[in-house]
Amino acid sequence: ARPWLTPERGTSGPCFAGAMSFNPAEFSDANFDVKAWVNSACAGCPRGESMEKYLSEVEMKLQLVAEDISLALEEQSVAGLQRIPRAVAEIDRVELESKNLQTRIAGILKRLDEAETGSRASVNLLRDIDAVKGRMELTRDTLAEAAGLAELMRSADDVFAGGNVRSMADIVASMRRSLKVVGSVPEFEDAPERVEALEHRLEQAVKPELVKSLANENAFRASELRNVLDVSGRITALIHAYAEVRVVEPLKREWDAFDKGASTAGPAAATTTSEALRFAEWLPGYCEKVASRLRREVSFCQSAFPRECEELIATAWVKISEATRKEFSERMVSQRLDWFIAAHRAAGDGFSAAAKSVAEATGPERAAYALRAALAPFDAVRDRYGELEARALAEDLAKLEVRRCDDVEAAAGEMSASVPVAVESLGRAMERCVALTAGTQASAMLKAVDDGLVRYVDSLTAAVKRLRKSQGLPGGDAASGARVRGEGSGGRVPGKESIQSALQLTAVAHALTVRVKDLERSLIASLKELRGALLPALPEPGPASEMPQPAAAEALTPALAAVHANPDGARRLRALLDRVQQDVRFGPLARGVPRCADFEDCARDFVLDVLLSKVRAEFRGVARRAEWSTSAESSDFDLPTFSAYPQGYVTTAGEYLLSLPQHLESIADAAEEERAAAAAAAAAGEVGRMGLEEGEPAKSPTAADAEAAAATEHFDSGEWMTRVAEAAAGLLLAEVRGITTLGEPGAAQLAADLEYFNNIISALFSEPPSALRTYAVCAAAARDSYAISVRDAEGMDEDVIRAVAKARGIKLN
């Protein structure tokens, strides 16, 4: 027996029940398992029956079932083949019927097209008939209007003679309507002029009663008369009458009260108080009355003229502004920038409050237009702002001119005191620009500040030049380049005090540079802040960009009026502010900052010339000394020769230069002590300020102490000694170049002088110029071995070698 067919006792197979029954559905399952089926069949073998016999019966039954299935399949195939001819015949029949249906449908569509063509012709005919009917009706109506117009023209005088304004308005409206219908015909050639004249008569008839009702605040009667004017097409008469009666007349009386106040004050008041200042002080009260009147009119218009309320309020405000504009400008006639600012602040705050109060009734755009008209007198002042700011800065800076130019210490003290005042005055220009122009003239402000800074620095430079002249230094009238050429008049011998006084000028120049840099940063920060404030009112970048309109009452400010008054200027302002925001290299003081650097150089040159004054005095005329050209004396005796010693002019200059570091070191130590004292005073002042009670003013160190502390930090005695040594060497070299003849004793003396001075220069931590060293070597070289001696040395100047050879009369190959 096969092991995988061994039956499992105690189970019943799913395929057999009772006598062997067979279920074909099991064989159609996609997951059919042969082994499982056979095992299940074996499990159904009855007890006591042979397994082989049972399996044979199962096999026989499966074979019979398979034969039945094959027979059934064959029968079904034969039946299917027999149905194919009938299906083909059915398909042919359906296809023939489809073609017949298509033919019938084409015929139907053709008949529809023929019906449509006839219908279109009928519709066109009906349209033509309707057009004829319309023209006939229009002709009928025109004839009726013409007949009515003729009747109206005949009865118009009678109606107007009756004085009923409502009937007068109706007949004028009917005549205007009839004229539109009739058009231009010879019979009514003069009708338009007649209707115009009747409208004018109607307006004249309505106006007195309208004015009376407006003056008496009779809203009901005013509304009726408004309807009459609206029917007659003369609503503009209401706008003009309302503005004149309700706003212009009462506010004009308030405006004229200023002149009455001036006449009652008398001539004494006119001489003690400026008219412009008095006007600026009077303006806030007038602006409050304007705002109060407009708020009152909003309530009246909303009751009497709700449809025209927006236009009436805005137009009335514009009318009173136009009526007072000329006198407004005349009352502000002044050259004082602060008075213009006071007037603008009063008018700007008052009128912007009025605009915000009526914006809900008029709309933000109309209120903005009226606000701009109210502040229009300041347009010309804004255009002149650059000139006014330049004048104000010139007046402030002129007070800081240095008066004492005969004493260095006094002049340096005046300069040191004037620097913070001058920079603070320049910084206030930004505040004035915002106060008067809302920042719209920022470009003019920057130019005025830059020009003012240049003038101030130039005045300091001129003061230093006058100091040069008073101290006998070269360059008193021009540049100080004379010091390197050995030119100029006799100078004083500087002591420690005079050197310290001169060094104060460098402290002033340093303090000026620091403060100007702070001013630049402050201006840039203010311009960036201004950009954030004005950006909603500024147009987008571009030459054809539109001006943005205010969306809410909060935007109705003097800044908005200033920006909208000059669209082209607003576009230029936007470009400037965008550049400030985006360009990190933007410098608002393009001319002033370089001029400050030039002043620092000028101050350093002055100090250097003070330090060199004794050296210059000693070296003056060295080239013209007689000892250079003396020849060796001949003698019958063999006398010993002695080495030359440095002369007094060079030893005096050398001793002065060697003593100079001690002076500079003591000055540096004193400066350091001053700086420490100032820092300690500042710390003590901060502690005292923290300990004060609220409301008590704090005591701080003086500005002069702070300036001294900040300015002396940059002092370096070693750097100054290097400059002095180099400049002294240049002075002596310039004199030596002027020697044209050298005898042998003179050459030896010159060699001794130059060797001594070169040693002094080396001792001062500076390398002597190569030309000066070459002069020393060439002057000391033996005459018979000159060419060999000088060319064996390193770093020699060929021009000096030839010049010394020519002066000594030595021929070179």
mmCIF file of N, CA, C and O in Angstrom, residues 717-776:
data_model
loop_
_atom_site.group_PDB
_atom_site.id
_atom_site.type_symbol
_atom_site.label_atom_id
_atom_site.label_comp_id
_atom_site.label_asym_id
_atom_site.label_seq_id
_atom_site.Cartn_x
_atom_site.Cartn_y
_atom_site.Cartn_z
ATOM 1 N N SER A 717 53.718 108.886 22.181
ATOM 2 C CA SER A 717 54.947 109.672 22.145
ATOM 3 C C SER A 717 55.970 109.069 21.197
ATOM 4 O O SER A 717 56.713 109.789 20.515
ATOM 5 N N GLY A 718 56.051 107.726 21.140
ATOM 6 C CA GLY A 718 57.000 107.097 20.226
ATOM 7 C C GLY A 718 56.711 107.417 18.780
ATOM 8 O O GLY A 718 57.633 107.667 17.981
ATOM 9 N N GLU A 719 55.426 107.402 18.426
ATOM 10 C CA GLU A 719 55.058 107.740 17.043
ATOM 11 C C GLU A 719 55.448 109.183 16.717
ATOM 12 O O GLU A 719 55.961 109.465 15.629
ATOM 13 N N TRP A 720 55.219 110.095 17.662
ATOM 14 C CA TRP A 720 55.584 111.493 17.421
ATOM 15 C C TRP A 720 57.095 111.665 17.289
ATOM 16 O O TRP A 720 57.561 112.443 16.448
ATOM 17 N N MET A 721 57.882 110.952 18.078
ATOM 18 C CA MET A 721 59.339 111.077 17.980
ATOM 19 C C MET A 721 59.838 110.573 16.639
ATOM 20 O O MET A 721 60.773 111.137 16.064
ATOM 21 N N THR A 722 59.215 109.509 16.141
ATOM 22 C CA THR A 722 59.603 109.021 14.813
ATOM 23 C C THR A 722 59.331 110.076 13.756
ATOM 24 O O THR A 722 60.167 110.321 12.869
ATOM 25 N N ARG A 723 58.173 110.719 13.837
ATOM 26 C CA ARG A 723 57.858 111.778 12.870
ATOM 27 C C ARG A 723 58.838 112.941 12.985
ATOM 28 O O ARG A 723 59.304 113.486 11.973
ATOM 29 N N VAL A 724 59.146 113.343 14.224
ATOM 30 C CA VAL A 724 60.058 114.477 14.423
ATOM 31 C C VAL A 724 61.434 114.147 13.882
ATOM 32 O O VAL A 724 62.082 114.981 13.212
ATOM 33 N N ALA A 725 61.923 112.931 14.164
ATOM 34 C CA ALA A 725 63.246 112.547 13.692
ATOM 35 C C ALA A 725 63.314 112.554 12.171
ATOM 36 O O ALA A 725 64.277 113.055 11.566
ATOM 37 N N GLU A 726 62.301 111.995 11.532
ATOM 38 C CA GLU A 726 62.288 111.963 10.066
ATOM 39 C C GLU A 726 62.224 113.373 9.491
ATOM 40 O O GLU A 726 62.919 113.706 8.515
ATOM 41 N N ALA A 727 61.375 114.232 10.081
ATOM 42 C CA ALA A 727 61.263 115.588 9.574
ATOM 43 C C ALA A 727 62.547 116.383 9.808
ATOM 44 O O ALA A 727 62.979 117.174 8.952
ATOM 45 N N ALA A 728 63.218 116.198 10.976
ATOM 46 C CA ALA A 728 64.481 116.893 11.241
ATOM 47 C C ALA A 728 65.556 116.462 10.251
ATOM 48 O O ALA A 728 66.340 117.296 9.751
ATOM 49 N N ALA A 729 65.602 115.169 9.953
ATOM 50 C CA ALA A 729 66.561 114.695 8.954
ATOM 51 C C ALA A 729 66.271 115.318 7.595
ATOM 52 O O ALA A 729 67.196 115.683 6.855
ATOM 53 N N GLY A 730 65.004 115.461 7.277
ATOM 54 C CA GLY A 730 64.665 116.103 6.006
ATOM 55 C C GLY A 730 65.086 117.551 5.952
ATOM 56 O O GLY A 730 65.529 118.057 4.917
ATOM 57 N N LEU A 731 64.972 118.270 7.089
ATOM 58 C CA LEU A 731 65.406 119.671 7.138
ATOM 59 C C LEU A 731 66.912 119.795 6.897
ATOM 60 O O LEU A 731 67.373 120.638 6.109
ATOM 61 N N LEU A 732 67.678 118.976 7.580
ATOM 62 C CA LEU A 732 69.126 119.040 7.408
ATOM 63 C C LEU A 732 69.534 118.616 6.005
ATOM 64 O O LEU A 732 70.436 119.227 5.390
ATOM 65 N N LEU A 733 68.882 117.585 5.477
ATOM 66 C CA LEU A 733 69.212 117.130 4.123
ATOM 67 C C LEU A 733 68.954 118.228 3.103
ATOM 68 O O LEU A 733 69.742 118.420 2.169
ATOM 69 N N ALA A 734 67.837 118.960 3.280
ATOM 70 C CA ALA A 734 67.554 120.057 2.351
ATOM 71 C C ALA A 734 68.645 121.113 2.390
ATOM 72 O O ALA A 734 69.018 121.679 1.347
ATOM 73 N N GLU A 735 69.202 121.415 3.589
ATOM 74 C CA GLU A 735 70.283 122.394 3.685
ATOM 75 C C GLU A 735 71.568 121.868 3.061
ATOM 76 O O GLU A 735 72.272 122.584 2.348
ATOM 77 N N VAL A 736 71.873 120.608 3.331
ATOM 78 C CA VAL A 736 73.124 120.030 2.813
ATOM 79 C C VAL A 736 73.099 119.978 1.289
ATOM 80 O O VAL A 736 74.137 120.195 0.620
ATOM 81 N N ARG A 737 71.964 119.729 0.715
ATOM 82 C CA ARG A 737 71.881 119.701 -0.748
ATOM 83 C C ARG A 737 72.216 121.058 -1.352
ATOM 84 O O ARG A 737 72.581 121.154 -2.531
ATOM 85 N N GLY A 738 72.060 122.101 -0.558
ATOM 86 C CA GLY A 738 72.367 123.442 -1.066
ATOM 87 C C GLY A 738 73.838 123.803 -1.045
ATOM 88 O O GLY A 738 74.225 124.886 -1.507
ATOM 89 N N ILE A 739 74.707 122.948 -0.502
ATOM 90 C CA ILE A 739 76.156 123.206 -0.479
ATOM 91 C C ILE A 739 76.710 122.890 -1.857
ATOM 92 O O ILE A 739 76.639 121.740 -2.322
ATOM 93 N N THR A 740 77.342 123.882 -2.495
ATOM 94 C CA THR A 740 77.854 123.700 -3.869
ATOM 95 C C THR A 740 79.371 123.533 -3.920
ATOM 96 O O THR A 740 79.902 123.002 -4.911
ATOM 97 N N THR A 741 80.075 123.987 -2.891
ATOM 98 C CA THR A 741 81.545 123.894 -2.885
ATOM 99 C C THR A 741 82.002 123.358 -1.540
ATOM 100 O O THR A 741 81.585 123.850 -0.494
ATOM 101 N N LEU A 742 82.853 122.350 -1.605
ATOM 102 C CA LEU A 742 83.393 121.750 -0.387
ATOM 103 C C LEU A 742 84.913 121.676 -0.480
ATOM 104 O O LEU A 742 85.475 120.987 -1.361
ATOM 105 N N GLY A 743 85.554 122.445 0.392
ATOM 106 C CA GLY A 743 86.994 122.240 0.535
ATOM 107 C C GLY A 743 87.248 121.031 1.405
ATOM 108 O O GLY A 743 86.338 120.477 2.025
ATOM 109 N N GLU A 744 88.514 120.630 1.489
ATOM 110 C CA GLU A 744 88.818 119.448 2.272
ATOM 111 C C GLU A 744 88.516 119.652 3.746
ATOM 112 O O GLU A 744 87.930 118.781 4.386
ATOM 113 N N PRO A 745 88.872 120.801 4.359
ATOM 114 C CA PRO A 745 88.452 120.989 5.752
ATOM 115 C C PRO A 745 86.937 121.040 5.898
ATOM 116 O O PRO A 745 86.371 120.528 6.869
ATOM 117 N N GLY A 746 86.278 121.674 4.925
ATOM 118 C CA GLY A 746 84.816 121.739 4.980
ATOM 119 C C GLY A 746 84.189 120.375 4.860
ATOM 120 O O GLY A 746 83.179 120.061 5.527
ATOM 121 N N ALA A 747 84.763 119.527 3.984
ATOM 122 C CA ALA A 747 84.230 118.177 3.839
ATOM 123 C C ALA A 747 84.391 117.393 5.125
ATOM 124 O O ALA A 747 83.484 116.663 5.558
ATOM 125 N N ALA A 748 85.562 117.551 5.768
ATOM 126 C CA ALA A 748 85.772 116.852 7.034
ATOM 127 C C ALA A 748 84.800 117.346 8.098
ATOM 128 O O ALA A 748 84.257 116.563 8.896
ATOM 129 N N GLN A 749 84.571 118.679 8.144
ATOM 130 C CA GLN A 749 83.639 119.215 9.122
ATOM 131 C C GLN A 749 82.206 118.725 8.856
ATOM 132 O O GLN A 749 81.459 118.369 9.770
ATOM 133 N N LEU A 750 81.831 118.728 7.564
ATOM 134 C CA LEU A 750 80.480 118.251 7.211
ATOM 135 C C LEU A 750 80.318 116.781 7.579
ATOM 136 O O LEU A 750 79.261 116.370 8.079
ATOM 137 N N ALA A 751 81.375 115.990 7.363
ATOM 138 C CA ALA A 751 81.296 114.572 7.719
ATOM 139 C C ALA A 751 81.084 114.407 9.213
ATOM 140 O O ALA A 751 80.288 113.574 9.668
ATOM 141 N N ALA A 752 81.787 115.233 10.022
ATOM 142 C CA ALA A 752 81.622 115.136 11.470
ATOM 143 C C ALA A 752 80.208 115.539 11.890
ATOM 144 O O ALA A 752 79.594 114.890 12.752
ATOM 145 N N ASP A 753 79.703 116.626 11.275
ATOM 146 C CA ASP A 753 78.349 117.070 11.628
ATOM 147 C C ASP A 753 77.302 116.014 11.270
ATOM 148 O O ASP A 753 76.391 115.707 12.065
ATOM 149 N N LEU A 754 77.439 115.466 10.083
ATOM 150 C CA LEU A 754 76.436 114.494 9.627
ATOM 151 C C LEU A 754 76.524 113.186 10.407
ATOM 152 O O LEU A 754 75.504 112.545 10.685
ATOM 153 N N GLU A 755 77.744 112.763 10.731
ATOM 154 C CA GLU A 755 77.879 111.534 11.509
ATOM 155 C C GLU A 755 77.220 111.700 12.875
ATOM 156 O O GLU A 755 76.505 110.805 13.354
ATOM 157 N N TYR A 756 77.432 112.859 13.497
ATOM 158 C CA TYR A 756 76.817 113.119 14.793
ATOM 159 C C TYR A 756 75.283 113.107 14.674
ATOM 160 O O TYR A 756 74.595 112.467 15.477
ATOM 161 N N PHE A 757 74.762 113.788 13.650
ATOM 162 C CA PHE A 757 73.311 113.876 13.520
ATOM 163 C C PHE A 757 72.697 112.526 13.173
ATOM 164 O O PHE A 757 71.607 112.177 13.662
ATOM 165 N N ASN A 758 73.370 111.747 12.317
ATOM 166 C CA ASN A 758 72.855 110.415 12.002
ATOM 167 C C ASN A 758 72.795 109.543 13.241
ATOM 168 O O ASN A 758 71.876 108.730 13.407
ATOM 169 N N ASN A 759 73.791 109.682 14.120
ATOM 170 C CA ASN A 759 73.747 108.921 15.372
ATOM 171 C C ASN A 759 72.564 109.352 16.237
ATOM 172 O O ASN A 759 71.928 108.528 16.914
ATOM 173 N N ILE A 760 72.293 110.675 16.246
ATOM 174 C CA ILE A 760 71.136 111.162 16.998
ATOM 175 C C ILE A 760 69.854 110.558 16.442
ATOM 176 O O ILE A 760 68.980 110.082 17.187
ATOM 177 N N ILE A 761 69.725 110.560 15.127
ATOM 178 C CA ILE A 761 68.517 110.018 14.495
ATOM 179 C C ILE A 761 68.384 108.530 14.817
ATOM 180 O O ILE A 761 67.289 108.036 15.131
ATOM 181 N N SER A 762 69.454 107.795 14.751
ATOM 182 C CA SER A 762 69.408 106.365 15.069
ATOM 183 C C SER A 762 69.023 106.139 16.519
ATOM 184 O O SER A 762 68.300 105.185 16.845
ATOM 185 N N ALA A 763 69.508 107.016 17.403
ATOM 186 C CA ALA A 763 69.160 106.878 18.813
ATOM 187 C C ALA A 763 67.686 107.131 19.076
ATOM 188 O O ALA A 763 67.137 106.679 20.090
ATOM 189 N N LEU A 764 67.027 107.861 18.186
ATOM 190 C CA LEU A 764 65.603 108.163 18.337
ATOM 191 C C LEU A 764 64.720 107.131 17.645
ATOM 192 O O LEU A 764 63.590 107.420 17.253
ATOM 193 N N PHE A 765 65.247 105.929 17.440
ATOM 194 C CA PHE A 765 64.475 104.802 16.889
ATOM 195 C C PHE A 765 64.011 105.087 15.453
ATOM 196 O O PHE A 765 62.920 104.707 15.070
ATOM 197 N N SER A 766 64.856 105.757 14.705
ATOM 198 C CA SER A 766 64.498 106.036 13.320
ATOM 199 C C SER A 766 65.740 105.862 12.453
ATOM 200 O O SER A 766 66.851 106.219 12.862
ATOM 201 N N GLU A 767 65.570 105.337 11.281
ATOM 202 C CA GLU A 767 66.676 105.123 10.356
ATOM 203 C C GLU A 767 66.948 106.417 9.597
ATOM 204 O O GLU A 767 66.033 106.999 9.020
ATOM 205 N N PRO A 768 68.196 106.911 9.581
ATOM 206 C CA PRO A 768 68.510 108.129 8.827
ATOM 207 C C PRO A 768 68.229 107.917 7.340
ATOM 208 O O PRO A 768 68.358 106.802 6.821
ATOM 209 N N PRO A 769 67.883 108.967 6.630
ATOM 210 C CA PRO A 769 67.681 108.824 5.190
ATOM 211 C C PRO A 769 68.959 108.361 4.498
ATOM 212 O O PRO A 769 70.074 108.731 4.899
ATOM 213 N N SER A 770 68.819 107.548 3.475
ATOM 214 C CA SER A 770 69.991 107.030 2.764
ATOM 215 C C SER A 770 70.800 108.161 2.148
ATOM 216 O O SER A 770 72.039 108.099 2.098
ATOM 217 N N ALA A 771 70.140 109.209 1.690
ATOM 218 C CA ALA A 771 70.877 110.335 1.100
ATOM 219 C C ALA A 771 71.749 111.024 2.140
ATOM 220 O O ALA A 771 72.896 111.425 1.851
ATOM 221 N N LEU A 772 71.235 111.162 3.386
ATOM 222 C CA LEU A 772 72.014 111.818 4.433
ATOM 223 C C LEU A 772 73.201 110.952 4.838
ATOM 224 O O LEU A 772 74.323 111.473 5.071
ATOM 225 N N ARG A 773 73.011 109.638 4.905
ATOM 226 C CA ARG A 773 74.129 108.748 5.201
ATOM 227 C C ARG A 773 75.159 108.789 4.090
ATOM 228 O O ARG A 773 76.374 108.742 4.326
ATOM 229 N N THR A 774 74.680 108.873 2.836
ATOM 230 C CA THR A 774 75.614 108.949 1.705
ATOM 231 C C THR A 774 76.442 110.230 1.768
ATOM 232 O O THR A 774 77.658 110.222 1.485
ATOM 233 N N TYR A 775 75.807 111.352 2.145
ATOM 234 C CA TYR A 775 76.557 112.599 2.294
ATOM 235 C C TYR A 775 77.652 112.449 3.348
ATOM 236 O O TYR A 775 78.788 112.939 3.171
ATOM 237 N N ALA A 776 77.336 111.803 4.458
ATOM 238 C CA ALA A 776 78.341 111.639 5.516
ATOM 239 C C ALA A 776 79.512 110.798 5.034
ATOM 240 O O ALA A 776 80.690 111.122 5.291
#
